[in-house]
Amino acid sequence: MPPEARLPALLLLILTTLLLWGCSRQDIYDTAIAWERSSAGLESDRVVVGELDIAYLRNKDATNGDTVVLIHGFGANKDNWTRFAGELTDEFNVYAIDLPGHGDSSKELDLGYRFEDQVQHVSRILSALGINRTHMMGNSMGGAITALYAATFPDQIHSAVLFDPAGIFEYDSELVELVTEGDNPLIPKKPGDFERLMDFALEKRPFAPWPILDVMEEKAIANREVNEVIFAAIRDTGYEPHFRNAIERIEAPVLVVWGKEDRVINYRNADIFVERITNARKVLLDGVGHAPMIEVPEESAKLFRQFLQSSN
């Protein structure tokens, strides 16, 4: 059995055993998530930042290496990074953060969720965690936050990796067409919508048995109100000039990684990022959708390591 197949097979055995014991779906979900985190060398923790309670993952065992901060996308959470982070925790001190409004962090409706607001939220979180300088990576909305963070706090960023980043919509996507028609597949509202979201966003879906997907769908539907507030705050930013102008201030080396099958944000927008950022390069991935770090975590981590080597 190839190494990449062993983890899903072992997890399936564990979950089947739990089902036979009569455990609830939530119990199975909690066990699976805990097992994935532990296998990646991660553990969960929390930090209070002013009025916010922030959940995050970090190394179980600290290393002597650099720090890497991971910023998830819209409607997502810190566990989107788990398998990718597992490729890095042997060398780097990894922090995967639940942004305000997401995951297990506070979900205030009136907090402010434009990219500029979220950059300031992340700054406060990193300050509370004692992180002064880091490599930062972000996916989708998190990619836009990462880019704007690098432009706003250049002395804090070693390097930045943007996975299918939001922030620039020079070229429209299938999502834009759907949202214009009043249909947003990124915000589940009823049973079945989460399955549609997964199929829409990911070209290569990772293994996840039905009890876990059911709980994930329940959580997504429960977060509908805050998701609608956040989406409204960021919906039109890709057409505004502020973001494009701001990222020209980025000083750190930047790697833009984009799945060519991305239906959420058109991969051709990668060219605009590379044109605007002085020290940026792009990698396009065939057969990959909106979240390379989920769909091809080993390859994504390899690209990061190669990027660091070539940037030094």
CSV table of N, CA and C in Angstrom, one decimal, residues 107-177:
chain,number,residue,atom,x,y,z
A,107,LYS,N,-17.5,34.5,16.8
A,107,LYS,CA,-18.2,34.8,15.6
A,107,LYS,C,-19.0,36.0,15.8
A,108,GLU,N,-18.4,37.2,16.0
A,108,GLU,CA,-19.1,38.4,16.1
A,108,GLU,C,-19.6,38.9,14.8
A,109,LEU,N,-20.8,39.4,14.7
A,109,LEU,CA,-21.4,39.8,13.4
A,109,LEU,C,-21.0,41.2,13.1
A,110,ASP,N,-20.6,42.0,14.0
A,110,ASP,CA,-20.3,43.4,13.8
A,110,ASP,C,-18.8,43.7,14.0
A,111,LEU,N,-18.0,42.7,13.8
A,111,LEU,CA,-16.5,42.9,14.0
A,111,LEU,C,-15.8,43.7,12.9
A,112,GLY,N,-16.2,43.5,11.7
A,112,GLY,CA,-15.6,44.1,10.5
A,112,GLY,C,-14.7,43.0,9.8
A,113,TYR,N,-15.1,42.7,8.6
A,113,TYR,CA,-14.5,41.6,7.9
A,113,TYR,C,-13.9,41.9,6.5
A,114,ARG,N,-13.7,43.2,6.2
A,114,ARG,CA,-13.0,43.5,5.0
A,114,ARG,C,-11.6,43.0,5.2
A,115,PHE,N,-10.9,42.9,4.1
A,115,PHE,CA,-9.5,42.4,4.1
A,115,PHE,C,-8.6,43.2,5.1
A,116,GLU,N,-8.8,44.6,5.0
A,116,GLU,CA,-8.0,45.4,5.9
A,116,GLU,C,-8.3,45.2,7.4
A,117,ASP,N,-9.6,44.9,7.7
A,117,ASP,CA,-10.0,44.6,9.1
A,117,ASP,C,-9.3,43.3,9.5
A,118,GLN,N,-9.4,42.3,8.6
A,118,GLN,CA,-8.9,41.0,9.0
A,118,GLN,C,-7.4,41.0,9.1
A,119,VAL,N,-6.7,41.8,8.4
A,119,VAL,CA,-5.2,41.9,8.6
A,119,VAL,C,-5.0,42.4,10.0
A,120,GLN,N,-5.7,43.4,10.4
A,120,GLN,CA,-5.5,43.9,11.8
A,120,GLN,C,-5.9,42.8,12.9
A,121,HIS,N,-6.9,42.0,12.6
A,121,HIS,CA,-7.2,40.9,13.5
A,121,HIS,C,-6.1,40.0,13.6
A,122,VAL,N,-5.5,39.6,12.5
A,122,VAL,CA,-4.4,38.7,12.5
A,122,VAL,C,-3.2,39.3,13.2
A,123,SER,N,-2.9,40.5,13.0
A,123,SER,CA,-1.8,41.2,13.7
A,123,SER,C,-2.0,41.1,15.2
A,124,ARG,N,-3.2,41.3,15.7
A,124,ARG,CA,-3.4,41.3,17.1
A,124,ARG,C,-3.2,39.8,17.6
A,125,ILE,N,-3.7,38.9,16.8
A,125,ILE,CA,-3.5,37.5,17.2
A,125,ILE,C,-2.0,37.1,17.3
A,126,LEU,N,-1.3,37.4,16.2
A,126,LEU,CA,0.2,37.1,16.2
A,126,LEU,C,0.9,37.8,17.4
A,127,SER,N,0.5,39.0,17.7
A,127,SER,CA,1.1,39.7,18.8
A,127,SER,C,0.8,38.9,20.1
A,128,ALA,N,-0.4,38.5,20.3
A,128,ALA,CA,-0.8,37.7,21.5
A,128,ALA,C,0.0,36.4,21.6
A,129,LEU,N,0.3,35.8,20.4
A,129,LEU,CA,1.1,34.6,20.4
A,129,LEU,C,2.6,34.8,20.5
A,130,GLY,N,3.0,36.0,20.5
A,130,GLY,CA,4.4,36.3,20.5
A,130,GLY,C,5.2,36.0,19.2
A,131,ILE,N,4.5,36.1,18.1
A,131,ILE,CA,5.1,35.8,16.8
A,131,ILE,C,5.5,37.2,16.2
A,132,ASN,N,6.8,37.4,16.0
A,132,ASN,CA,7.2,38.7,15.5
A,132,ASN,C,7.6,38.6,14.1
A,133,ARG,N,8.0,37.5,13.6
A,133,ARG,CA,8.4,37.3,12.2
A,133,ARG,C,8.1,35.9,11.8
A,134,THR,N,7.6,35.8,10.6
A,134,THR,CA,7.1,34.4,10.1
A,134,THR,C,7.0,34.3,8.6
A,135,HIS,N,7.0,33.1,8.2
A,135,HIS,CA,6.5,32.8,6.8
A,135,HIS,C,5.0,32.7,6.9
A,136,MET,N,4.3,33.3,6.0
A,136,MET,CA,2.8,33.3,6.1
A,136,MET,C,2.3,32.7,4.8
A,137,MET,N,1.3,31.8,4.9
A,137,MET,CA,0.6,31.2,3.8
A,137,MET,C,-0.9,31.4,3.9
A,138,GLY,N,-1.6,31.6,2.8
A,138,GLY,CA,-3.0,31.8,2.9
A,138,GLY,C,-3.7,31.2,1.7
A,139,ASN,N,-4.9,30.7,1.8
A,139,ASN,CA,-5.7,30.2,0.7
A,139,ASN,C,-6.9,31.0,0.5
A,140,SER,N,-7.2,31.4,-0.7
A,140,SER,CA,-8.4,32.1,-1.1
A,140,SER,C,-8.5,33.4,-0.3
A,141,MET,N,-9.6,33.6,0.5
A,141,MET,CA,-9.6,34.8,1.3
A,141,MET,C,-8.4,35.0,2.2
A,142,GLY,N,-7.9,33.8,2.7
A,142,GLY,CA,-6.6,33.9,3.5
A,142,GLY,C,-5.4,34.3,2.7
A,143,GLY,N,-5.5,34.0,1.3
A,143,GLY,CA,-4.4,34.4,0.5
A,143,GLY,C,-4.4,35.9,0.3
A,144,ALA,N,-5.6,36.5,0.2
A,144,ALA,CA,-5.7,38.0,0.1
A,144,ALA,C,-5.2,38.6,1.4
A,145,ILE,N,-5.6,38.0,2.6
A,145,ILE,CA,-5.2,38.5,3.9
A,145,ILE,C,-3.6,38.4,4.0
A,146,THR,N,-3.1,37.3,3.5
A,146,THR,CA,-1.6,37.1,3.6
A,146,THR,C,-0.9,38.2,2.8
A,147,ALA,N,-1.4,38.4,1.6
A,147,ALA,CA,-0.7,39.4,0.7
A,147,ALA,C,-0.8,40.8,1.3
A,148,LEU,N,-2.0,41.1,1.8
A,148,LEU,CA,-2.2,42.5,2.4
A,148,LEU,C,-1.4,42.6,3.7
A,149,TYR,N,-1.3,41.5,4.4
A,149,TYR,CA,-0.5,41.5,5.7
A,149,TYR,C,1.0,41.8,5.3
A,150,ALA,N,1.5,41.1,4.3
A,150,ALA,CA,2.9,41.3,3.9
A,150,ALA,C,3.2,42.7,3.4
A,151,ALA,N,2.1,43.3,2.8
A,151,ALA,CA,2.3,44.7,2.4
A,151,ALA,C,2.2,45.7,3.5
A,152,THR,N,1.4,45.4,4.6
A,152,THR,CA,1.2,46.3,5.7
A,152,THR,C,2.3,46.1,6.7
A,153,PHE,N,2.8,44.9,7.0
A,153,PHE,CA,3.8,44.7,8.0
A,153,PHE,C,5.0,44.0,7.3
A,154,PRO,N,5.7,44.6,6.4
A,154,PRO,CA,6.8,44.0,5.7
A,154,PRO,C,7.9,43.4,6.6
A,155,ASP,N,8.1,44.1,7.7
A,155,ASP,CA,9.2,43.6,8.6
A,155,ASP,C,8.9,42.4,9.3
A,156,GLN,N,7.7,41.9,9.3
A,156,GLN,CA,7.2,40.7,10.0
A,156,GLN,C,7.2,39.4,9.1
A,157,ILE,N,7.4,39.6,7.8
A,157,ILE,CA,7.2,38.5,6.9
A,157,ILE,C,8.5,38.0,6.2
A,158,HIS,N,8.9,36.8,6.5
A,158,HIS,CA,10.1,36.2,5.7
A,158,HIS,C,9.7,36.0,4.3
A,159,SER,N,8.6,35.3,4.1
A,159,SER,CA,8.1,35.0,2.7
A,159,SER,C,6.6,34.7,2.8
A,160,ALA,N,6.0,34.7,1.7
A,160,ALA,CA,4.5,34.5,1.6
A,160,ALA,C,4.2,33.6,0.5
A,161,VAL,N,3.2,32.7,0.8
A,161,VAL,CA,2.7,31.7,-0.3
A,161,VAL,C,1.2,32.0,-0.4
A,162,LEU,N,0.8,32.2,-1.6
A,162,LEU,CA,-0.6,32.5,-1.8
A,162,LEU,C,-1.2,31.3,-2.6
A,163,PHE,N,-2.1,30.6,-2.0
A,163,PHE,CA,-2.8,29.5,-2.7
A,163,PHE,C,-4.1,30.0,-3.2
A,164,ASP,N,-4.3,30.1,-4.6
A,164,ASP,CA,-5.5,30.5,-5.2
A,164,ASP,C,-6.1,31.7,-4.5
A,165,PRO,N,-5.3,32.8,-4.3
A,165,PRO,CA,-5.8,34.0,-3.5
A,165,PRO,C,-6.9,34.8,-4.1
A,166,ALA,N,-7.7,35.3,-3.2
A,166,ALA,CA,-8.8,36.3,-3.5
A,166,ALA,C,-8.1,37.6,-3.6
A,167,GLY,N,-8.8,38.7,-3.9
A,167,GLY,CA,-8.3,40.0,-3.9
A,167,GLY,C,-8.3,40.7,-5.2
A,168,ILE,N,-8.2,39.9,-6.3
A,168,ILE,CA,-8.1,40.4,-7.7
A,168,ILE,C,-9.0,39.5,-8.5
A,169,PHE,N,-10.0,40.2,-9.1
A,169,PHE,CA,-10.9,39.5,-10.1
A,169,PHE,C,-10.9,40.1,-11.4
A,170,GLU,N,-9.7,40.2,-12.0
A,170,GLU,CA,-9.5,40.7,-13.4
A,170,GLU,C,-10.2,39.7,-14.3
A,171,TYR,N,-10.2,38.5,-14.0
A,171,TYR,CA,-10.8,37.4,-14.8
A,171,TYR,C,-11.9,36.8,-14.0
A,172,ASP,N,-13.1,36.7,-14.4
A,172,ASP,CA,-14.2,36.2,-13.7
A,172,ASP,C,-14.2,34.7,-13.7
A,173,SER,N,-15.0,34.1,-12.8
A,173,SER,CA,-15.0,32.6,-12.6
A,173,SER,C,-16.4,32.1,-12.6
A,174,GLU,N,-16.6,30.8,-12.5
A,174,GLU,CA,-17.9,30.2,-12.5
A,174,GLU,C,-18.6,30.7,-11.2
A,175,LEU,N,-17.9,30.9,-10.1
A,175,LEU,CA,-18.5,31.4,-8.9
A,175,LEU,C,-19.2,32.8,-9.1
A,176,VAL,N,-18.5,33.7,-9.8
A,176,VAL,CA,-19.0,35.0,-10.1
A,176,VAL,C,-20.3,34.9,-10.8
A,177,GLU,N,-20.4,34.1,-11.8
A,177,GLU,CA,-21.6,33.9,-12.5
A,177,GLU,C,-22.8,33.4,-11.7
